[in-house]
XYZ file of C-alpha atoms in Angstrom:
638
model
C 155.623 204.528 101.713
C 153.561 202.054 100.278
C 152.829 198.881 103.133
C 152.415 195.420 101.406
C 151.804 193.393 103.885
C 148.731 191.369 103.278
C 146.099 189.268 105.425
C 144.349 186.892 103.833
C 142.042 183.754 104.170
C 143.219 180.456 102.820
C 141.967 177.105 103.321
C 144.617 174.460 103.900
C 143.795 170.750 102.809
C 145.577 167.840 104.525
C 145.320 164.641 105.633
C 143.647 165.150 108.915
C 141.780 162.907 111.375
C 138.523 164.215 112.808
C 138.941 165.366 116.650
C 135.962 163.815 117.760
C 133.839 165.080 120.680
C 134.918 165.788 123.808
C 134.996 163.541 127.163
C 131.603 164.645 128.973
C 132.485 163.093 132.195
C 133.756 165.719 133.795
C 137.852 165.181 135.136
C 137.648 165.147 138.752
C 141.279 163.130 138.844
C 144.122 165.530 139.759
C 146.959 165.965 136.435
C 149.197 162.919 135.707
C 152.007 165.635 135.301
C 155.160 164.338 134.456
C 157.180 167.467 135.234
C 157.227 167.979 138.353
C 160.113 168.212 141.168
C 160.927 166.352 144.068
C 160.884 168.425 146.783
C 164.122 167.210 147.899
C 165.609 168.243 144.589
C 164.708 171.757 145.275
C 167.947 172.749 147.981
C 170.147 172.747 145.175
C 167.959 175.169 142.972
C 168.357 178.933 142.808
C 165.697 180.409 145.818
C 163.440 182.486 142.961
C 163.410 178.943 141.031
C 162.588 176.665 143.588
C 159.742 179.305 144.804
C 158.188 179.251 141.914
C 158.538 175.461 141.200
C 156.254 175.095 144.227
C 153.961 178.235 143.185
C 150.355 176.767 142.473
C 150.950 174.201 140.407
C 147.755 173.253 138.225
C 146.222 170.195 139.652
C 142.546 169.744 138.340
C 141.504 170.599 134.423
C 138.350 171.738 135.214
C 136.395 173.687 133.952
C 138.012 172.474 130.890
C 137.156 169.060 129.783
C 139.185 166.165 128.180
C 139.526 165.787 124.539
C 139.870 162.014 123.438
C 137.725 162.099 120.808
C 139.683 161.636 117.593
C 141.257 158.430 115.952
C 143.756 157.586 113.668
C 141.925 157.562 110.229
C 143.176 160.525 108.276
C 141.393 161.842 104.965
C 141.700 165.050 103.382
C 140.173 167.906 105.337
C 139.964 171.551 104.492
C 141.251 173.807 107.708
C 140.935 177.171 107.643
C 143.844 179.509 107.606
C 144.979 183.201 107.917
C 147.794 184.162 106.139
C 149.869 187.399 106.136
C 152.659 188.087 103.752
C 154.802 190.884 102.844
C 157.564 190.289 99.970
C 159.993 188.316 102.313
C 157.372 186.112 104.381
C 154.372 184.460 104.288
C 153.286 182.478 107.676
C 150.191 180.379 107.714
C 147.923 180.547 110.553
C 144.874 178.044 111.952
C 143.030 180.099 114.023
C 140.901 177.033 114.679
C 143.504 175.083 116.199
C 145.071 177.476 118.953
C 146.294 179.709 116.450
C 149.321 177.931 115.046
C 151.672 179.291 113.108
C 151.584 176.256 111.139
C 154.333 177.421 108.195
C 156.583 180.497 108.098
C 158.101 180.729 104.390
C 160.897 182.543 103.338
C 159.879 183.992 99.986
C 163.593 184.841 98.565
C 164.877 181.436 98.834
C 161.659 179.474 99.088
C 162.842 177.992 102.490
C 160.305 176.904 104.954
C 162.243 177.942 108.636
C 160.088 175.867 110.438
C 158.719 171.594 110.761
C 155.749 172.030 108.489
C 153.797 168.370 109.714
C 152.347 167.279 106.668
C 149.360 165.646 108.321
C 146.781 166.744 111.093
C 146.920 163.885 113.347
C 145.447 164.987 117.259
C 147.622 162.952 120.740
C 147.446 162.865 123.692
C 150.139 165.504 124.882
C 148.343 168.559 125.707
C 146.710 169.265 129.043
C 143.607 167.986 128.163
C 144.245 166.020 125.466
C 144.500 166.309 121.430
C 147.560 167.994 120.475
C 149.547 168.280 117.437
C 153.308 168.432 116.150
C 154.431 171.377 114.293
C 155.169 174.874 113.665
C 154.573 177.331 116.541
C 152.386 177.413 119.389
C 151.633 179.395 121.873
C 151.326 178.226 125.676
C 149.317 179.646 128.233
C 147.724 178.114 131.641
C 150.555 175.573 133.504
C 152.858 173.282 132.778
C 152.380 171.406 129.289
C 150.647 171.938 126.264
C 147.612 174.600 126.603
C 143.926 173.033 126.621
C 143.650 175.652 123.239
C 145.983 173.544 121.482
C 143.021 172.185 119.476
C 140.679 174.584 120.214
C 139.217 178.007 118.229
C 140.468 181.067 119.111
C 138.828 185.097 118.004
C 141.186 186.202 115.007
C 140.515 189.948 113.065
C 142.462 192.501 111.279
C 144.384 195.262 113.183
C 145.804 198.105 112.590
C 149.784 197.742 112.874
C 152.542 200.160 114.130
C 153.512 201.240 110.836
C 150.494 202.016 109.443
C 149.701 198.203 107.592
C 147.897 195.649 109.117
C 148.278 192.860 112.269
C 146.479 189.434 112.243
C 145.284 189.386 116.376
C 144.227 186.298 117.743
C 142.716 186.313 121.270
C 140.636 184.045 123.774
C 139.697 183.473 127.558
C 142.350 180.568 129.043
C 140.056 179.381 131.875
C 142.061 176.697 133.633
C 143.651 179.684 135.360
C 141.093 182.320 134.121
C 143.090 185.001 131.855
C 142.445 186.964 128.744
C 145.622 186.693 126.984
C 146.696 188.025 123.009
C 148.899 187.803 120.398
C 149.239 190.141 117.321
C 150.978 188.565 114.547
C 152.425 191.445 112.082
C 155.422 192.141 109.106
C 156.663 195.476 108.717
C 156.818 196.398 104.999
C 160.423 194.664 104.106
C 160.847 192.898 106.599
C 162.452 189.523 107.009
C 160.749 188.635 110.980
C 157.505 187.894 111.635
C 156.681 190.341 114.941
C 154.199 188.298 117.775
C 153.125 190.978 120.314
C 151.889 188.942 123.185
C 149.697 190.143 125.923
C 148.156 188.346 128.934
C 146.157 190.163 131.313
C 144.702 189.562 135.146
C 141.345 191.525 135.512
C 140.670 189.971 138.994
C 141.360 191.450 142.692
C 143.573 188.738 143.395
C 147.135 187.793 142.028
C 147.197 184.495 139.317
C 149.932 182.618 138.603
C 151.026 182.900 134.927
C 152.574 179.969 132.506
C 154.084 181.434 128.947
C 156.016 179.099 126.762
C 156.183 179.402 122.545
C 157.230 176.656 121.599
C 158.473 176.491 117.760
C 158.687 172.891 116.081
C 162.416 173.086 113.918
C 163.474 169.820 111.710
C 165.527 167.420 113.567
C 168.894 167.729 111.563
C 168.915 171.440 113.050
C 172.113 172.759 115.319
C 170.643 174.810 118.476
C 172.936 177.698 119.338
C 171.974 179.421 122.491
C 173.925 182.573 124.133
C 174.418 180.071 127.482
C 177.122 178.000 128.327
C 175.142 175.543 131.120
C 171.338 174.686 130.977
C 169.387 172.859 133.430
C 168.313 169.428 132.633
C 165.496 167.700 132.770
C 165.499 164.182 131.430
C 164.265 160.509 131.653
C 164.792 160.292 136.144
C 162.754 163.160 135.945
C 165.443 165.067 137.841
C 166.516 169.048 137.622
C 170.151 169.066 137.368
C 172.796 171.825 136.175
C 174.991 170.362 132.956
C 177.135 172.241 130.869
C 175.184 173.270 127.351
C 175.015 170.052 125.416
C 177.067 169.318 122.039
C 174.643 169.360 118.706
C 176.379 165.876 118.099
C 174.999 164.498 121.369
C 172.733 161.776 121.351
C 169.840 160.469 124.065
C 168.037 157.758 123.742
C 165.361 159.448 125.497
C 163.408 162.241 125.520
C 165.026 165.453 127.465
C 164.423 169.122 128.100
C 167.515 171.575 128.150
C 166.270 175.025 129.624
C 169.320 177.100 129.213
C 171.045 179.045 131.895
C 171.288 182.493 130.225
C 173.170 185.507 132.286
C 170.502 188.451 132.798
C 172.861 190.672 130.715
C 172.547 188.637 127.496
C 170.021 189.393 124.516
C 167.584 186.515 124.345
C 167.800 184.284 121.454
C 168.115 180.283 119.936
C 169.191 180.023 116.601
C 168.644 176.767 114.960
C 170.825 176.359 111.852
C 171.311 173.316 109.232
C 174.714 172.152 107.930
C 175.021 174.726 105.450
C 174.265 177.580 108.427
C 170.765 178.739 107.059
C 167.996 178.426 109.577
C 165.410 180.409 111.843
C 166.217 182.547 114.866
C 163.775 183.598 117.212
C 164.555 186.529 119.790
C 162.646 188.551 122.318
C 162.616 191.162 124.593
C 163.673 190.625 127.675
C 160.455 189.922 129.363
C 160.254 186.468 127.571
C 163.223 185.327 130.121
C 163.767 181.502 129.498
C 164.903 179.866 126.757
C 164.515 176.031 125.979
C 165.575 172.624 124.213
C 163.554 169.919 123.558
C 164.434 166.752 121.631
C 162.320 162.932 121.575
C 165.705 161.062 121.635
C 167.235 158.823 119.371
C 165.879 155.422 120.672
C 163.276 153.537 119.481
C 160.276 155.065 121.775
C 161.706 158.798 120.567
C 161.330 157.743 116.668
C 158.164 155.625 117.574
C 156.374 159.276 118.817
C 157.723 161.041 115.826
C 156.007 158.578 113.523
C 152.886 158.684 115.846
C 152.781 162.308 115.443
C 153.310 162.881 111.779
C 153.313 159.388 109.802
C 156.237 157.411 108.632
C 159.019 159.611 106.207
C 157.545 162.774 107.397
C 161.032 163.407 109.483
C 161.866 164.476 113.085
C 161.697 167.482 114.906
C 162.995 169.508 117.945
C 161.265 172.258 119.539
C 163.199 175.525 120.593
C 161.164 177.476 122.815
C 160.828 180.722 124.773
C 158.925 181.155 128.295
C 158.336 183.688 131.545
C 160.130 181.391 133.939
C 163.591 179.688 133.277
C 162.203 176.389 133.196
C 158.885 175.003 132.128
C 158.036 173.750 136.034
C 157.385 176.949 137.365
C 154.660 179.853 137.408
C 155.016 183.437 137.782
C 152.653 185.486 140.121
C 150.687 188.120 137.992
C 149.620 191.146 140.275
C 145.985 191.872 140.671
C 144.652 194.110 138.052
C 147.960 193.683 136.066
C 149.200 192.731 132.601
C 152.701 191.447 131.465
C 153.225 191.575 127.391
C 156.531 191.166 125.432
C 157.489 191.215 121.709
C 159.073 188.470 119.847
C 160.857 188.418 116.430
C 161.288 184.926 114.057
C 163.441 185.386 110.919
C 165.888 183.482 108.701
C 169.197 183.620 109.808
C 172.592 182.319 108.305
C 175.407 182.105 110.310
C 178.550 179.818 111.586
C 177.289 179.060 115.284
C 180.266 181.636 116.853
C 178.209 184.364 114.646
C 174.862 184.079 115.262
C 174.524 187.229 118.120
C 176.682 189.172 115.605
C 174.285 188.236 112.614
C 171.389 188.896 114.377
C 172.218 192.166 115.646
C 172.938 193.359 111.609
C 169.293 191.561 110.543
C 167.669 192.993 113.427
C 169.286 195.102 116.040
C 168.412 194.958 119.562
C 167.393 198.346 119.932
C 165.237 198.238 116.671
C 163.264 195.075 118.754
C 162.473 197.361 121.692
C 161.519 200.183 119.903
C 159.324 198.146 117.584
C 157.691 196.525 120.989
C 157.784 200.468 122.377
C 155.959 201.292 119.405
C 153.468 198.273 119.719
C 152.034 198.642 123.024
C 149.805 201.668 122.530
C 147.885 199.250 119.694
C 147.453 196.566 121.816
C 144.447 198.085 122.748
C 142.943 199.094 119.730
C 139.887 197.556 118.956
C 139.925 194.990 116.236
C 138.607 195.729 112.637
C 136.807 192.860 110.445
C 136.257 189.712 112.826
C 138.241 186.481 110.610
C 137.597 183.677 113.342
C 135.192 182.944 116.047
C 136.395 181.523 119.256
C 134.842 180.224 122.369
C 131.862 182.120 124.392
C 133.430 181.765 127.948
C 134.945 185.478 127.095
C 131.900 186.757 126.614
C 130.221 185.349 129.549
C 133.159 186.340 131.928
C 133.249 189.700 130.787
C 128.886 190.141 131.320
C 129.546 188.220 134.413
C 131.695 191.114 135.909
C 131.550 193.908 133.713
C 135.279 194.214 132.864
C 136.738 196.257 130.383
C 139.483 194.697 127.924
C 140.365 197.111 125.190
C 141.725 195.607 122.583
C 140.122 192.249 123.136
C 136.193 192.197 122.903
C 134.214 188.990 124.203
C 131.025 190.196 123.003
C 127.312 188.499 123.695
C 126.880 187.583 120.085
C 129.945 184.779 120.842
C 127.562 183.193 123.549
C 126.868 179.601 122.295
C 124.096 177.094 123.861
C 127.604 175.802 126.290
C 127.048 178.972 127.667
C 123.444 179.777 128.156
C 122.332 177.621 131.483
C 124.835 180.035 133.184
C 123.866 182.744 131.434
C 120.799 182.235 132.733
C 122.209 181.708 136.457
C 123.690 185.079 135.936
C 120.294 186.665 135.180
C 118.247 184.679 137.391
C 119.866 183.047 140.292
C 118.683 179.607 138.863
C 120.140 176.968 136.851
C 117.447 175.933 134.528
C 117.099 172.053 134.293
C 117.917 170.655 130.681
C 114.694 170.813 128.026
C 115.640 167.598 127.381
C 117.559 164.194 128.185
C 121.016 164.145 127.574
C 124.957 164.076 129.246
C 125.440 167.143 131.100
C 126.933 169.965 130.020
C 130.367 171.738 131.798
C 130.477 172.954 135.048
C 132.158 176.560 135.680
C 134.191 176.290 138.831
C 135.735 179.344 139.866
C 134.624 181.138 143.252
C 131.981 183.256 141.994
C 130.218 180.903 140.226
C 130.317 178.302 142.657
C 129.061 181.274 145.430
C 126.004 181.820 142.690
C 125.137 177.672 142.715
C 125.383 177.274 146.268
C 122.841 180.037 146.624
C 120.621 178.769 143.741
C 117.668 176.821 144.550
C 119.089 173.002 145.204
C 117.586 170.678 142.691
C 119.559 167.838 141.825
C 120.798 169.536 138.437
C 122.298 172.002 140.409
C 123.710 169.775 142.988
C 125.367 167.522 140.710
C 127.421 170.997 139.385
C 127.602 172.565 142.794
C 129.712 169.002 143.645
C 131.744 169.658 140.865
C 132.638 173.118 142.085
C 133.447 171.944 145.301
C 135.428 169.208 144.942
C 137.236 171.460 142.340
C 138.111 173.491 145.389
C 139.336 171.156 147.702
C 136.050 170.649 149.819
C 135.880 166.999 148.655
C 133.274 165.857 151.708
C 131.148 169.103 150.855
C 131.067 167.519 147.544
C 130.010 164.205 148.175
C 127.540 165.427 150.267
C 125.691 167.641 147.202
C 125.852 164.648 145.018
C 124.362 162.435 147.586
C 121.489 165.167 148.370
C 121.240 164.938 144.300
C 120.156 160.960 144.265
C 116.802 160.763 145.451
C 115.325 163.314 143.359
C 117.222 163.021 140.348
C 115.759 161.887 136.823
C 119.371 160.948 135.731
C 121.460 158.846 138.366
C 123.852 158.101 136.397
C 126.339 161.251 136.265
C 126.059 161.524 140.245
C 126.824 158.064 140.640
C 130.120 158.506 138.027
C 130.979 161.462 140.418
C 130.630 158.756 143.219
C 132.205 156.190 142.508
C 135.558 158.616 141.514
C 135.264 160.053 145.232
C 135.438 156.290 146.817
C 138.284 155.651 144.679
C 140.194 158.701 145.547
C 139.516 157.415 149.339
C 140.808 154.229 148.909
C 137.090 151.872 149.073
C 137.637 150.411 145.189
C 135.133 147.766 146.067
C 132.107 150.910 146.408
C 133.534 152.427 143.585
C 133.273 149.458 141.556
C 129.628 148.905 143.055
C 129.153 152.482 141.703
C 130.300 152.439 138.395
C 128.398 149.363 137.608
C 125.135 151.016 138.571
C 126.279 154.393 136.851
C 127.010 152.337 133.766
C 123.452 150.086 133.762
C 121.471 153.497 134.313
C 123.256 155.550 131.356
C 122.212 152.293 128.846
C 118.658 152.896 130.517
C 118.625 156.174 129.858
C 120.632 156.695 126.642
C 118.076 158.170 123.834
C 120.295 157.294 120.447
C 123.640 156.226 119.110
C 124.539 160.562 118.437
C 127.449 161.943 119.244
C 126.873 163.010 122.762
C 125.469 159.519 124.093
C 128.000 157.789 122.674
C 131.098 159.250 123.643
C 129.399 159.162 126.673
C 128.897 155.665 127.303
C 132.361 154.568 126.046
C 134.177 157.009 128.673
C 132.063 155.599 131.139
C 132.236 151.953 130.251
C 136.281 152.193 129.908
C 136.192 153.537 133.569
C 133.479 151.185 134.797
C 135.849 147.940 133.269
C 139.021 149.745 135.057
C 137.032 150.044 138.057
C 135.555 146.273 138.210
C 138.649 145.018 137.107
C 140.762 146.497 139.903
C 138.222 144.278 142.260
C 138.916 141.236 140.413
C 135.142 141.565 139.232
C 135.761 140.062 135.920
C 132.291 139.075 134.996
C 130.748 142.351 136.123
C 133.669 144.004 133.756
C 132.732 141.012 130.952
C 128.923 142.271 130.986
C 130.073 146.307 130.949
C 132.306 145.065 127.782
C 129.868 143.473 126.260
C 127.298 146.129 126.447
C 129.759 148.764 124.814
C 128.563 149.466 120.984
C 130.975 147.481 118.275
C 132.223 150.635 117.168
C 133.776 151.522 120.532
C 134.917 148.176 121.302
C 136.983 147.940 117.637
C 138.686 151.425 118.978
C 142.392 151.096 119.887
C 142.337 151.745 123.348
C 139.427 149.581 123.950
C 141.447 147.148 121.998
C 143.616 147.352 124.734
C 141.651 147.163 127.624
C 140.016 143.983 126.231
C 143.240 142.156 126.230
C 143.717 143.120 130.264
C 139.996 141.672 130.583
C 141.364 138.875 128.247
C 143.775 138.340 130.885
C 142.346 138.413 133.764
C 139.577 135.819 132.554
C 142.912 133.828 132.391
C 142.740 134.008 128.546
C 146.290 134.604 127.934
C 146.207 132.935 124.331
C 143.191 135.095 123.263
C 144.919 138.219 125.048
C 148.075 137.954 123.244
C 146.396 137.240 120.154
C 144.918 141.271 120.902
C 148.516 142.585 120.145
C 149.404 139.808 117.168
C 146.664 141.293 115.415
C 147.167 144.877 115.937
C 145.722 147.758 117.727
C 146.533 152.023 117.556
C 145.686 153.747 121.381
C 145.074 156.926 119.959
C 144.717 158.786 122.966
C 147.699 157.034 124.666
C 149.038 159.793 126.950
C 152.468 160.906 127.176
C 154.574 159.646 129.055
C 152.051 156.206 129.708
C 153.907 152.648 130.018
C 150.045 150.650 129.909
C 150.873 148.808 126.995
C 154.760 147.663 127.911
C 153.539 146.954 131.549
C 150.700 144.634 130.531
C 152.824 143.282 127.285
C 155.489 141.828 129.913
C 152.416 140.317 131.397
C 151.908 138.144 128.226
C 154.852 138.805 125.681
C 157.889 136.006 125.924
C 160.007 138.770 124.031
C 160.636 142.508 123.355
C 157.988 144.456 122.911
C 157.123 144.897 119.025
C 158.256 148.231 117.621
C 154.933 149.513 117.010
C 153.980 149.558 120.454
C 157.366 151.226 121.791
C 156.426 154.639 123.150
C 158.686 154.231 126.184
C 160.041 157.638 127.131
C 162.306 156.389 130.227
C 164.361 153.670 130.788
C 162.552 150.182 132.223
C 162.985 150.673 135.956
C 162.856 153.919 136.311
C-alpha cells in the first residue's frame, strides 16, 4: 500500500495583531474565575461530581505570567503552519499558537467542517490572558482556556500506526506541572483526522488533571448529542440539571450545556447545518464529558463575536470534549501515572435521529479502539525531524530531576536565557544577580525549587523570588518577611515594593498599599534605562495598578501625577483610556470623563466576564450603554 499522507510547512498570512510582551509583574492575585460553584449548590450534585468540583481548584497563575500585551491594530502577518493531508483532508496547524488546529478541509466537497476566524486578534479569555476564537484547541491545566493558548509548543514528524507519518506536538504545562502530547495523524483514505492525546505525571505525588478540546463550529450549526438532559451552567452562575436544549432555543446570554451522557453510550457531538452536512467528533471512552457552548443572542453575545473576529466574520459555538463531565472539576492523576485517549473529527451527513447510525458506517466503534490500541505503543517513539520549537521549562524540568519521557524529549539545546539563572541554581546552589538593570525575570514556584532558594545564599535578588515562592504556597507572612529582608540591600526597590503593596491590599490596609505603589512607581521611572520593550510594559502595568491603588484612597492627585508620568503611547491605549475617565471622575470632571467614551476607546485586554466599563458608564451615562461597549455576559443585577 502506498501511504499519502503528507506533512508539510506552510506559512499562513492574516490580518493579525502583534501579542505584545508579557506582564512582568508577577500575578500574586488569586484567579477571577467565573466558574466556580457555590458550595451550597453542591448537595444536589452527583457525590464523584461534587468531589471533584472542590478538588484543587487552580488559584494562583504562577509561574506563568499574564499576557496583556497585544492591541487591536491588525496588519498582515505571516504565522507559521504545519499541515498534513491525505486525499480527503487537509488540517492546518500553528504550532506557535498552542497548536491549533486552525482549519480542517474536506477535500471532496471543498467544505471547511470547522469556524475558520479570518483574523488573528489575541483577548482576554484564557487563563492568563491572549486567547483566540477558532478551530480547535486543546486544554490542559484548570478550568478555562490553557496559558499555551498563545504560546509555542515542540512540533516534529512521527512515525504513524500504519506505517505514514504523525504531526506530534508536545510541551511542559507548568501551572500544574505536566508533560502532556498530542499526535495529529490521517490514515491513508481516510475521512477523520486521529488526535492521540497523552498527559503524563512524572512526580511522587498525585496532580489533579484538566482536559477539554474544545472545537470552534459556525453558529447556524444543530448540536446533536447521544444525551437527553445536560447540566447547565448559565448567566446566575448556577449548576442545574435541564432537559437537552432545542437547536431553536435562544439565550440572550452566554451558557454552557455539559451533557448528561449514560456510561453505556459511544461518545460523540455532531454538529450539522440545514442541509445535514457537518463535523462529528468522537472519542474513546476515556474522553468522558461532552459539552455546549454558545455567546447568546443578545447584544453583549454578538458584541464578543465581533470583538473576537471583526464585523461579518459570523458566529460560532464551541462543541467540546473533556476528562470530567463538566468543565468545573479536576481529576486526580496517580503518581507516576499517565491517562491518554484517541479522538476522531470527520465530516458527517446525517438527519439528527441518524447521526450514531452514520457514524458507526464512517467509522465504527471498534475500528476507533483498535486504531487507539494500535497507537499507544508509538506514543513513545522518539520524534524524527524537529518542525517547531517550544518553551525551555521542559528541558529544565527534565535536567532538574532526571526523568525519562519517551516519546517527548525536552532537550538542553531548548534552554533559552528565561531559563538560565535557574539553570544556574541547579548547578550551583546560587541565583546569580542580573548582569545588568532591568524588570525581573519569572520566578519558578513549585516545592523543589522554592526548597533550592530558601537554601541559596539570601541576597535581595533571591529574596524578592523566594517571596514569590512562598506566597505562591500559601505562607503569605513568610513572604512578606523575604521581601522586607530584600529592601535594605537591594539596588532595585521597586519590584519588592510592587510585591508590597499587593500583600497590604490582600490584608485589607489600602492606604499602605497606596503609600507603596506610589514609591514602587517613582523608583521604576528612576531606574528605568530606555523606552524597550521590557521597561515599558513594565511601567504601564505598574502605573495602571499604582492609579487603581491611589484611587481606591481617594488620592486623586497622587493618581493625577502617576498618570501623568505614564509615556503617551500607554496613556492613548484603550484600557488606559478607560482608567483616565475613572480619574476624570473622581477629579469631579464628569464632562471631560464622559467626553472619554463620546470619543471612543477599545480595552483590549478587557477580561471575560468584566462589567468595568457598564459599572463606571452608569456612573456618567444618562442612557444605555452604547453598543460598542456592551460586553455584558449576565443580566444587570446579577
Amino acid at each position: 500500500m502506498v501511504i499519502v499522507t503528507r506533512i508539510r510547512r506552510e506559512v499562513l498570512t492574516l490580518p493579525a495583531a502583534e501579542l505584545g510582551p508579557d506582564n512582568p509583574l508577577p500575578p500574586l492575585r488569586p484567579l477571577e474565575e467565573l466558574h466556580r460553584v457555590d458550595e451550597r449548590d453542591r448537595e444536589d450534585l452527583p457525590q464523584d461530581m461534587a468531589r471533584q468540583l472542590g478538588y484543587e481548584p487552580l488559584r494562583s497563575l504562577l509561574p506563568v505570567r499574564v499576557r496583556d500585551g497585544y492591541g487591536r491594530t491588525r496588519t498582515p502577518r505571516d504565522l507559521d503552519a504545519l499541515v498534513i493531508e491525505n486525499d480527503r483532508l487537509r488540517a492546518t496547524v500553528l504550532p506557535g499558537l498552542g497548536g491549533r488546529v486552525a482549519s480542517l478541509v474536506h477535500l471532496p466537497t471543498g467544505r471547511e467542517l470547522l469556524h475558520r476566524n479570518p483574523v488573528f486578534q489575541p483577548a482576554n479569555l484564557a487563563l492568563n490572558g491572549a486567547w483566540y476564537a477558532g478551530g480547535i484547541e486543546w486544554n490542559i491545566g484548570a478550568t478555562g482556556h490553557t496559558t499555551l493558548s498563545c504560546a509555542p509548543l515542540h512540533a516534529a514528524r512521527v512515525s504513524a500506526p500504519d506505517g505514514g507519518q504523525m504531526l506530534r506536538l508536545w510541551e511542559w504545562e507548568r501551572v500544574r506541572d505536566l508533560p502532556f502530547q498530542v499526535d495529529l495523524w490521517l490514515p491513508d483514505g481516510s475521512d477523520f483526522l486521529y488526535a492521540g492525546v497523552r498527559v503524563r505525571n512524572p512526580h511522587d505525588h498525585p496532580v489533579p488533571v484538566y482536559w477539554w478540546s474544545n472545537t470552534a463550529v459556525p453558529e447556524n450549526r444543530r448540536i446533536v448529542v447521544p444525551a437527553e438532559e445536560a447540566w447547565e451552567f448559565g448567566a446566575e452562575r448556577r449548576l442545574h440539571r435541564v432537559p437537552v436544549p432545542a437547536y431553536d432555543t435562544q439565550h440572550p446570554y452566554p451558557v454552557d450545556w455539559f451533557y448528561d451522557i449514560p456510561d453505556a453510550r459511544r461518545r460523540w457531538t455532531a454538529a450539522l447545518g440545514a442541509d445535514g452536512h457537518g463535523l462529528v467528533q468522537t472519542s474513546t471512552d476515556e474522553l468522558r464529558g461532552r459539552k455546549q457552548f454558545v455567546w447568546g443572542s443578545g447584544p453583549g453575545g454578538r458584541r464578543w463575536q465581533e470583538w473576537l473576529g471583526g464585523p461579518g466574520t459570523g458566529g460560532y459555538r464551541e462543541i467540546q470534549a473533556g476528562l470530567a463531565r463538566t468543565q468545573l472539576e479536576h481529576v486526580r492523576l496517580d503518581a507516576k501515572s499517565e491517562i491518554s485517549w484517541l479522538e476522531a473529527y470527520g465530516p458527517l451527513r446525517a438527519a439528527p435521529q441518524d447521526v450514531e447510525e452514520q457514524l458507526e458506517l464512517a467509522l465504527p466503534r471498534a475500528e476507533l479502539d483498535a486504531a487507539y490500541a494500535a497507537w499507544k505503543p508509538y506514543a513513545d517513539t522518539e520524534p524524527g525531524e524537529l518542525l517547531a520549537t517550544g518553551s525551555g521549562w521542559g528541558a529544565l524540568e527534565v535536567l532538574r530531576a532526571d526523568w525519562k519521557l519517551p516519546g517527548t524529549p525536552f532537550a538542553e539545546p531548548a534552554l533559552t536565557e528565561e531559563q538560565a539563572p535557574w539553570r544556574e541554581l541547579l548547578r550551583t546552589g546560587t541565583l546569580p544577580e542580573p548582569r545588568r538593570v532591568r524588570p525581573p525575570g519569572p520566578t519558578l514556584v513549585a516545592p523543589h525549587w522554592r526548597d533550592m532558594l530558601e537554601t541559596a545564599p539570601a541576597t535581595p535578588h533571591t529574596e524578592y523570588h523566594l517571596g514569590i515562592a512562598q506566597w505562591h504556597a500559601g505562607d503569605r507572612a513568610q513572604a512578606v518577611r523575604s521581601w522586607e529582608r530584600a529592601l535594605p540591600l537591594a539596588p532595585s526597590l521597586w519590584p519588592l515594593l510592587r510585591c508590597l503593596a499587593v500583600a497590604d491590599q490582600e490584608y485589607g490596609d489600602h492606604e499602605r498599599a497606596a503609600e507603596r505603589y506610589a514609591d514602587a512607581f517613582d523608583d521604576l521611572c528612576r531606574e528605568r534605562r530606555d523606552d524597550g520593550e521590557a521597561w515599558t510594559a513594565a511601567c504601564a502595568a505598574l502605573g495602571r495598578e499604582a492609579v487603581e491603588a491611589l484611587l481606591r484612597v481617594r488620592r486623586v492627585a497622587d493618581a493625577r501625577a502617576v498618570w501623568e508620568a505614564l509615556l503617551p503611547a500607554t496613556r492613548e491605549r484603550g484600557r488606559f483610556r478607560l482608567l483616565e475617565a475613572e480619574l476624570l471622575l473622581a477629579e469631579g470632571r464628569r464632562t471631560a470623563a464622559r467626553a472619554v467614551f463620546d470619543t471612543g476607546f477599545e480595552v483590549a485586554d478587557l477580561r471575560e466576564g468584566s462589567e468595568a466599563i457598564g459599572r463606571l458608564w452608569a456612573l456618567l451615562g444618562d442612557g444605555p450603554l452604547p453598543a460598542r461597549y456592551d460586553f455584558r455576559m449576565r443580566p444587570q443585577g446579577l
